[in-house]
Short mmCIF file of C-alpha atoms in Angstrom, two decimals:
data_model
loop_
_atom_site.label_atom_id
_atom_site.label_comp_id
_atom_site.label_asym_id
_atom_site.label_seq_id
_atom_site.Cartn_x
_atom_site.Cartn_y
_atom_site.Cartn_z
CA UNK A 1334 82.01 111.41 82.83
CA UNK A 1335 80.77 108.04 81.38
CA UNK A 1336 84.31 106.04 81.76
CA UNK A 1337 84.56 106.04 85.65
CA UNK A 1338 81.11 104.07 85.70
CA UNK A 1339 82.18 101.97 84.05
CA UNK A 1340 85.10 102.15 86.08
CA UNK A 1341 83.08 101.93 89.64
CA UNK A 1342 80.97 99.37 88.15
CA UNK A 1343 84.72 96.87 87.13
CA UNK A 1344 83.82 97.18 83.03
CA UNK A 1345 87.09 97.62 82.54
CA UNK A 1346 86.88 97.67 78.71
CA UNK A 1347 84.40 100.57 78.99
CA UNK A 1348 85.94 102.58 81.01
CA UNK A 1349 88.97 102.35 78.84
CA UNK A 1350 86.95 102.88 75.86
CA UNK A 1351 86.06 105.94 76.95
CA UNK A 1352 88.65 106.73 78.44
CA UNK A 1353 91.04 106.42 75.43
CA UNK A 1354 88.10 109.01 73.49
CA UNK A 1355 88.56 111.76 76.29
CA UNK A 1356 92.08 111.61 74.78
CA UNK A 1357 91.32 112.28 71.49
CA UNK A 1358 89.01 114.76 72.07
CA UNK A 1359 91.73 116.84 74.65
CA UNK A 1360 95.57 115.85 74.88
CA UNK A 1361 95.74 117.39 77.85
CA UNK A 1362 93.17 115.64 80.65
CA UNK A 1363 96.05 113.78 82.64
CA UNK A 1364 93.04 112.63 84.61
CA UNK A 1365 92.10 109.72 81.95
CA UNK A 1366 95.14 108.10 81.94
CA UNK A 1367 95.57 108.20 85.99
CA UNK A 1368 92.08 106.43 85.12
CA UNK A 1369 93.54 104.48 82.64
CA UNK A 1370 96.63 103.85 85.18
CA UNK A 1371 93.94 102.31 87.57
CA UNK A 1372 92.41 99.67 85.65
CA UNK A 1373 95.59 98.29 85.03
CA UNK A 1374 96.23 98.52 87.88
CA UNK A 1375 93.26 96.27 88.90
CA UNK A 1376 94.12 94.19 86.63
CA UNK A 1377 97.75 93.62 88.29
CA UNK A 1378 99.25 95.29 84.68
CA UNK A 1379 101.64 97.22 87.24
CA UNK A 1380 104.37 98.72 83.98
CA UNK A 1381 101.70 99.62 81.90
CA UNK A 1382 99.84 101.20 85.02
CA UNK A 1383 103.41 103.07 86.29
CA UNK A 1384 103.64 104.61 81.95
CA UNK A 1385 99.39 105.38 82.28
CA UNK A 1386 100.00 107.53 86.16
CA UNK A 1387 103.67 108.61 85.00
CA UNK A 1388 102.04 110.34 81.87
CA UNK A 1389 99.37 112.14 83.94
CA UNK A 1390 102.21 113.63 86.59
CA UNK A 1391 103.73 114.96 83.11
CA UNK A 1392 101.05 116.54 81.28
CA UNK A 1393 98.95 117.41 84.65
CA UNK A 1394 99.00 121.21 85.57
CA UNK A 1395 97.26 120.98 88.50
CA UNK A 1396 97.54 119.23 92.21
CA UNK A 1397 98.33 115.93 91.46
CA UNK A 1398 99.33 114.18 94.42
CA UNK A 1399 96.39 111.10 93.33
CA UNK A 1400 99.05 110.52 90.76
CA UNK A 1401 102.14 110.25 91.92
CA UNK A 1402 99.92 108.24 94.64
CA UNK A 1403 98.87 105.59 92.74
CA UNK A 1404 102.33 105.99 90.67
CA UNK A 1405 104.60 104.83 94.37
CA UNK A 1406 101.83 101.66 94.65
CA UNK A 1407 102.26 100.93 91.14
CA UNK A 1408 105.90 100.48 91.68
CA UNK A 1409 105.75 99.07 95.24
CA UNK A 1410 103.97 95.74 93.29
CA UNK A 1411 106.95 96.18 90.70
CA UNK A 1412 109.48 95.92 93.71
CA UNK A 1413 110.95 99.07 93.10
CA UNK A 1414 111.43 100.77 96.96
CA UNK A 1415 112.83 104.13 95.91
CA UNK A 1416 111.50 104.85 93.13
CA UNK A 1417 108.13 104.03 94.70
CA UNK A 1418 109.76 106.44 98.20
CA UNK A 1419 110.34 109.24 95.84
CA UNK A 1420 106.61 109.12 94.08
CA UNK A 1421 104.97 108.79 98.22
CA UNK A 1422 107.00 112.21 98.59
CA UNK A 1423 106.35 114.03 95.47
CA UNK A 1424 102.71 113.05 96.84
CA UNK A 1425 103.46 114.27 99.65
CA UNK A 1426 105.71 117.88 98.42
CA UNK A 1427 102.90 118.46 95.77
CA UNK A 1428 99.27 118.79 98.34
CA UNK A 1429 100.76 119.26 102.19
CA UNK A 1430 97.04 117.57 103.66
CA UNK A 1431 97.47 114.09 102.30
CA UNK A 1432 98.21 112.47 104.88
CA UNK A 1433 98.24 108.62 103.57
CA UNK A 1434 101.81 109.68 101.68
CA UNK A 1435 103.24 110.74 104.18
CA UNK A 1436 102.76 107.60 106.64
CA UNK A 1437 103.89 105.86 103.31
CA UNK A 1438 106.72 106.98 102.91
CA UNK A 1439 107.71 106.26 106.87
CA UNK A 1440 106.35 102.83 105.83
CA UNK A 1441 108.33 102.15 103.12
CA UNK A 1442 111.22 103.97 105.09
CA UNK A 1443 111.51 101.91 107.47
CA UNK A 1444 111.20 98.94 105.03
CA UNK A 1445 113.42 99.82 102.48
CA UNK A 1446 117.04 101.56 105.19
CA UNK A 1447 118.62 100.20 107.54
CA UNK A 1448 118.52 103.58 109.84
CA UNK A 1449 114.68 103.68 111.35
CA UNK A 1450 115.59 106.89 112.33
CA UNK A 1451 114.28 108.30 108.80
CA UNK A 1452 111.00 106.95 109.53
CA UNK A 1453 111.50 107.84 112.77
CA UNK A 1454 111.26 111.47 111.59
CA UNK A 1455 108.69 110.47 109.05
CA UNK A 1456 106.20 109.30 111.46
CA UNK A 1457 107.46 112.54 113.72
CA UNK A 1458 105.89 114.45 111.31
CA UNK A 1459 102.62 112.79 110.42
CA UNK A 1460 101.70 112.55 114.92
CA UNK A 1461 102.60 115.93 115.14
CA UNK A 1462 100.38 117.11 112.22
CA UNK A 1463 97.39 114.42 111.24
CA UNK A 1464 97.28 112.31 114.60
CA UNK A 1465 93.43 113.36 114.46
CA UNK A 1466 92.68 112.79 110.57
CA UNK A 1467 92.59 108.07 109.93
CA UNK A 1468 92.80 106.15 113.84
CA UNK A 1469 93.84 103.33 111.29
CA UNK A 1470 96.88 105.38 110.55
CA UNK A 1471 97.71 106.64 114.15
CA UNK A 1472 98.04 104.74 115.85
CA UNK A 1473 100.00 101.99 113.80
CA UNK A 1474 102.72 105.46 113.47
CA UNK A 1475 102.47 105.52 117.78
CA UNK A 1476 102.73 101.47 117.17
CA UNK A 1477 106.29 101.76 115.28
CA UNK A 1478 107.25 105.13 117.07
CA UNK A 1479 107.28 102.79 119.93
CA UNK A 1480 108.74 99.96 118.19
CA UNK A 1481 111.24 102.35 117.09
CA UNK A 1482 111.92 104.28 120.39
CA UNK A 1483 112.78 100.62 122.15
CA UNK A 1484 115.55 99.59 119.00
CA UNK A 1485 117.72 102.07 118.90
CA UNK A 1486 116.94 102.91 123.17
CA UNK A 1487 118.85 98.79 122.97
CA UNK A 1488 120.82 100.17 121.37
CA UNK A 1489 121.98 102.69 123.38
CA UNK A 1490 120.67 105.85 121.89
CA UNK A 1491 117.86 107.67 123.18
CA UNK A 1492 115.26 109.23 119.59
CA UNK A 1493 113.17 112.77 120.84
#
């Protein structure tokens, strides 16, 4: 697809033009909406990105975990943590192999909720399923698990 080539070259206007042409030919091409959302995101037009990702998730019939993941990133930039968490959960539900989405669920819930046990549960799930997948995320998950455990231990609770 020519639009993707222009996107990778950061020629966003020409890329957007080609994606819009593709949509005129096939309105059900949800990936074109995803790429237009990526362009909007790169140009810091987060609200437009959000709408394009939402539309892509609405019309897409195949795996849409990438679209949900990108939607969550747009929500993060728009400071909408509840929606961000929901979109990450949708990404993970759509594709149970999406380890980044699971890690982001844990990370975002830890930041958003006072009850760190919620994040602890997601970090544990990440470690059980994806410990070997990404060494950087795994090391961060281990650190967060240790810190959350310590926090509750100092409060007189034992987690496990």
